XYZ file of C-alpha atoms in Angstrom:
342
model
C 0.000 0.000 0.000
C 1.388 3.445 -0.873
C 1.609 6.137 1.795
C -1.379 8.128 0.511
C -3.656 5.074 0.367
C -2.896 4.295 3.993
C -3.530 7.847 5.126
C -6.778 8.140 3.189
C -8.329 5.324 5.183
C -8.712 7.954 7.918
C -10.561 10.939 6.388
C -13.411 8.872 4.976
C -16.967 10.158 4.977
C -19.392 8.245 7.185
C -22.718 9.995 7.485
C -21.151 13.278 6.399
C -23.320 16.376 6.473
C -24.054 17.197 2.818
C -26.251 20.148 1.857
C -27.490 22.151 -1.102
C -27.858 25.848 -0.242
C -29.815 28.403 -2.275
C -29.400 32.155 -1.723
C -30.551 35.259 -3.554
C -28.179 38.238 -3.433
C -27.120 39.837 -1.243
C -26.170 36.881 0.943
C -23.404 36.004 3.379
C -22.923 32.866 5.464
C -20.559 32.636 8.442
C -19.530 29.015 9.193
C -18.441 28.293 12.767
C -19.256 24.584 12.948
C -15.647 23.559 13.809
C -15.757 20.698 11.302
C -12.270 19.217 10.708
C -12.600 19.543 6.938
C -15.267 20.908 4.583
C -15.792 20.880 0.814
C -17.586 23.699 -1.015
C -18.476 24.009 -4.701
C -20.743 26.353 -6.650
C -23.313 24.982 -9.087
C -24.722 28.379 -10.055
C -23.364 31.832 -9.372
C -20.069 32.999 -7.886
C -19.099 33.124 -4.232
C -16.215 34.511 -2.224
C -14.646 32.173 0.319
C -13.155 34.230 3.146
C -11.125 32.139 5.609
C -10.092 33.841 8.827
C -6.444 32.867 8.330
C -5.932 32.682 4.572
C -6.303 34.715 1.408
C -9.883 35.066 0.052
C -10.700 33.242 -3.183
C -13.545 33.773 -5.668
C -15.272 30.473 -6.468
C -16.916 30.102 -9.853
C -19.255 27.265 -10.884
C -17.331 23.990 -10.968
C -14.499 25.207 -8.735
C -13.903 23.025 -5.680
C -12.652 24.300 -2.319
C -11.433 22.352 0.708
C -11.304 24.228 4.008
C -9.329 22.807 6.892
C -10.989 23.232 10.256
C -11.664 24.037 12.928
C -11.095 27.663 11.919
C -14.268 29.555 10.875
C -14.815 31.052 7.446
C -17.364 33.085 5.505
C -18.980 32.384 2.121
C -20.619 35.397 0.489
C -21.753 36.895 -2.791
C -19.549 39.956 -2.231
C -16.743 40.758 0.193
C -18.656 43.830 1.338
C -21.892 42.001 2.220
C -22.645 41.817 5.933
C -23.041 38.365 7.450
C -26.707 37.320 7.457
C -26.541 33.728 8.737
C -24.237 31.946 11.199
C -23.775 28.165 11.029
C -22.769 26.804 14.414
C -21.977 23.380 15.870
C -24.357 20.575 14.870
C -25.188 22.661 11.774
C -27.607 24.882 13.657
C -28.259 28.077 11.680
C -29.133 31.421 13.248
C -29.263 35.082 12.396
C -26.498 37.284 13.787
C -28.988 38.129 16.578
C -29.346 34.466 17.525
C -32.754 33.713 15.962
C -32.857 30.059 14.900
C -33.310 29.558 11.143
C -32.531 25.848 10.881
C -36.083 24.692 10.272
C -37.699 27.859 8.920
C -35.350 28.006 5.904
C -35.510 24.302 5.050
C -36.444 23.856 1.378
C -36.760 20.073 1.093
C -34.443 17.073 1.188
C -30.908 18.281 2.071
C -31.791 21.716 0.659
C -31.682 24.909 2.680
C -31.901 28.653 2.161
C -34.359 30.542 -0.006
C -36.761 29.418 -2.751
C -34.890 28.809 -5.997
C -34.929 31.562 -8.596
C -32.961 32.342 -11.777
C -30.754 34.863 -9.948
C -30.119 32.612 -6.924
C -26.697 31.167 -6.159
C -26.630 27.406 -5.613
C -23.872 25.985 -3.424
C -23.084 22.384 -2.476
C -21.194 21.713 0.739
C -20.080 18.687 2.684
C -18.454 18.416 6.097
C -16.522 15.453 7.411
C -16.870 14.294 10.958
C -13.760 13.920 13.129
C -11.119 11.860 11.309
C -8.900 9.343 13.025
C -5.315 10.138 13.957
C -4.013 8.653 10.687
C -6.292 10.840 8.596
C -5.556 13.865 10.775
C -1.875 13.487 9.909
C -2.799 14.147 6.290
C -5.324 16.892 7.044
C -2.856 18.777 9.226
C -0.541 19.035 6.217
C -3.214 20.758 4.129
C -3.246 24.503 3.586
C -6.063 26.380 5.326
C -7.826 26.774 1.965
C -7.166 24.565 -1.069
C -8.988 25.407 -4.304
C -9.062 23.603 -7.646
C -10.411 25.798 -10.424
C -12.568 24.261 -13.128
C -11.339 26.674 -15.854
C -13.662 25.190 -18.457
C -12.993 21.566 -17.502
C -16.140 19.769 -16.410
C -15.815 17.477 -13.400
C -18.611 14.906 -13.771
C -18.691 14.321 -10.018
C -20.025 17.790 -9.184
C -23.171 17.545 -11.372
C -23.669 14.028 -10.064
C -23.483 15.239 -6.469
C -25.952 18.023 -7.318
C -28.319 15.426 -8.767
C -27.991 12.967 -5.885
C -28.044 15.425 -3.002
C -31.816 15.984 -3.083
C -32.753 12.343 -3.684
C -34.132 10.130 -0.945
C -33.396 6.543 -1.903
C -32.317 3.493 0.104
C -28.637 3.822 0.951
C -28.551 7.459 -0.172
C -26.218 8.550 2.626
C -23.649 6.008 1.500
C -23.880 7.277 -2.098
C -23.311 10.862 -0.945
C -20.440 9.826 1.326
C -18.640 8.102 -1.524
C -19.176 11.022 -3.926
C -17.751 13.366 -1.317
C -14.779 11.040 -0.896
C -14.123 10.934 -4.642
C -14.150 14.733 -4.879
C -11.855 15.038 -1.858
C -9.368 12.400 -2.984
C -9.258 13.815 -6.505
C -8.415 17.265 -5.179
C -5.804 15.851 -2.796
C -4.127 13.977 -5.625
C -3.954 17.132 -7.731
C -2.380 18.982 -4.802
C 0.082 16.227 -3.936
C 1.441 15.996 -7.470
C 2.472 19.665 -7.317
C 5.271 19.906 -4.707
C 5.633 23.659 -5.184
C 2.359 24.076 -3.259
C 3.693 22.951 0.118
C 3.256 19.194 -0.225
C 4.649 17.452 2.903
C 8.140 15.988 2.637
C 7.017 12.498 3.648
C 4.781 12.362 0.583
C 7.364 13.690 -1.842
C 9.781 11.072 -0.496
C 7.743 8.287 -2.096
C 9.370 8.979 -5.449
C 12.897 8.732 -4.055
C 14.496 5.429 -5.242
C 15.897 4.691 -1.784
C 13.555 6.390 0.677
C 10.324 5.505 -1.158
C 10.710 1.724 -0.744
C 11.790 2.220 2.869
C 8.661 4.238 3.644
C 6.428 1.596 2.090
C 8.061 -1.112 4.196
C 7.526 0.872 7.396
C 3.890 1.554 6.521
C 3.135 -2.005 5.440
C 4.737 -3.711 8.472
C 5.109 -1.281 11.381
C 5.167 -4.088 13.959
C 8.371 -5.609 12.571
C 11.384 -4.956 14.856
C 13.011 -2.620 12.380
C 16.484 -1.202 12.717
C 18.208 1.140 10.300
C 20.454 -1.774 9.326
C 17.593 -4.192 8.596
C 15.682 -1.536 6.674
C 18.788 -0.707 4.653
C 19.252 -4.363 3.732
C 15.686 -4.562 2.452
C 16.122 -1.577 0.141
C 19.616 -2.456 -1.002
C 21.461 0.455 0.574
C 24.117 0.823 3.223
C 23.027 1.759 6.724
C 24.800 5.120 6.576
C 23.477 5.935 3.109
C 19.860 5.183 4.056
C 20.047 7.136 7.318
C 21.579 10.131 5.578
C 19.201 10.088 2.621
C 16.066 9.451 4.724
C 16.838 12.360 7.060
C 17.569 14.664 4.137
C 14.382 13.828 2.228
C 11.849 13.236 5.009
C 13.276 15.629 7.582
C 13.829 13.100 10.371
C 15.698 9.792 10.856
C 13.998 6.524 9.863
C 13.458 5.259 13.409
C 12.024 8.587 14.557
C 9.590 8.479 11.634
C 8.664 4.889 12.514
C 8.041 5.791 16.162
C 5.653 8.573 15.143
C 3.887 6.331 12.629
C 3.423 3.558 15.215
C 1.866 5.980 17.695
C -0.365 7.459 15.004
C -1.683 3.985 14.183
C -2.049 3.223 17.879
C -4.152 6.354 18.396
C -6.753 5.018 15.965
C -6.605 1.455 17.246
C -7.113 2.359 20.919
C -10.410 4.012 19.998
C -11.851 0.698 18.847
C -13.925 -0.624 21.760
C -13.149 -4.267 20.945
C -9.343 -3.854 21.001
C -7.231 -4.160 24.157
C -4.111 -2.113 24.766
C -2.039 -5.306 24.649
C -3.406 -6.106 21.185
C -2.701 -2.565 20.015
C 0.869 -2.772 21.304
C 1.423 -6.003 19.401
C -0.023 -4.609 16.171
C 2.179 -1.518 16.153
C 5.419 -3.045 17.361
C 5.610 -2.395 21.108
C 6.688 -5.175 23.432
C 4.030 -4.510 26.051
C 1.003 -2.406 26.863
C 3.107 -0.553 29.444
C 5.744 0.390 26.867
C 3.101 1.639 24.468
C 1.269 3.578 27.177
C 4.477 5.314 28.283
C 5.414 6.337 24.731
C 1.846 7.398 23.938
C 1.566 9.671 26.976
C 4.999 11.165 26.378
C 4.069 12.189 22.820
C 0.324 12.936 23.091
C 0.146 14.198 26.652
C -2.565 11.725 27.720
C -2.661 7.993 28.294
C -4.280 5.699 25.707
C -7.184 5.138 28.105
C -7.743 8.891 28.492
C -7.464 9.353 24.738
C -10.135 6.686 24.168
C -12.420 8.151 26.849
C -12.122 11.546 25.139
C -13.332 10.089 21.853
C -9.955 10.325 20.163
C -9.807 14.096 20.357
C -6.220 15.324 20.021
C -4.433 17.684 22.348
C -4.797 21.121 20.688
C -1.718 22.081 18.711
C -0.623 25.140 16.786
C -1.235 25.101 13.058
C 1.767 25.078 10.735
C 3.050 28.563 10.024
C 2.862 27.858 6.280
C -0.920 27.354 6.347
C -2.562 29.621 3.782
C -4.396 29.556 0.456
C -3.383 27.323 -2.455
C -5.134 27.567 -5.829
C -4.631 24.766 -8.345
C -5.438 24.668 -12.031
C -8.171 22.492 -13.544
C -8.156 18.757 -12.788
C -5.766 16.793 -14.948
C -6.842 13.726 -16.890
C -6.737 10.838 -14.484
C -8.632 7.662 -13.651
C -11.255 8.047 -10.978
C -9.739 7.398 -7.541
C -11.178 4.513 -5.565
C -12.058 4.435 -1.895
C -11.767 1.057 -0.243
C -14.863 0.278 1.804
C -14.507 -0.502 5.461
């Protein structure tokens, strides 16, 4: 399994909140739902996306934006329009004075806002629920706002999402989840193939002839008692050469990377109610539950038991200083990405 495939098992939609919004100008929506990641695309009309900590971007129909939470943002017809609606936790919508609009502005199945009209803007949005620690490792590398412009290239997934979003069929939530996943993965792949846009070093390292195979071995078999020497033998390099090259490309030594990867996997595994700490330790390469618990608390600040009791919520951390806005060109020709079902 390549590094991206493993990471994408984390940010996978399960019962994601997907909505079609209809607004007549002037309109402005302030989103404070603290969702870990949200997707926004326009079907009709333009909209400004105004993140609190990134450069504003004008979205045109077919453009796709990913916003990394939990920071709030505003979507509006014009940068000068005052906020009219605030979206809070649990997707409750109110006026700026606190009057609840959640039910009064409902327009049918997964549709909200005002009655449709020729001059109305139509926006599709989807929010992911909390990802696991593995998926969060990928999401934390994202810029605050990532936009892929359509620029005349039609993405068939966006019209399909627009068509499916208002349907009420058996298994409809699963259909919407998978469409959201396909849009998200497609945008991530476009971003990751352009290293000039701040792609993390551990992803770029996959293409290195020495470090790439080493990374795949560590991801595929984290429980193996790896040493730099044994890893070097597997990839056909000397111990010194692998250590030097790995540190230069990834930014940390191989065993430090492995330790972080093991604890990232452990963070997801300890949240499974049917898995004991001893089983987790064995799966990620620790000799005992005590050894895992000590390492886990040293790195994450809480014990595995406390982490599980808290629902897998991470200790708050500062965002990378490089977080900002990245705008990509239209999607390149590529096969549709696949999401492996759980």
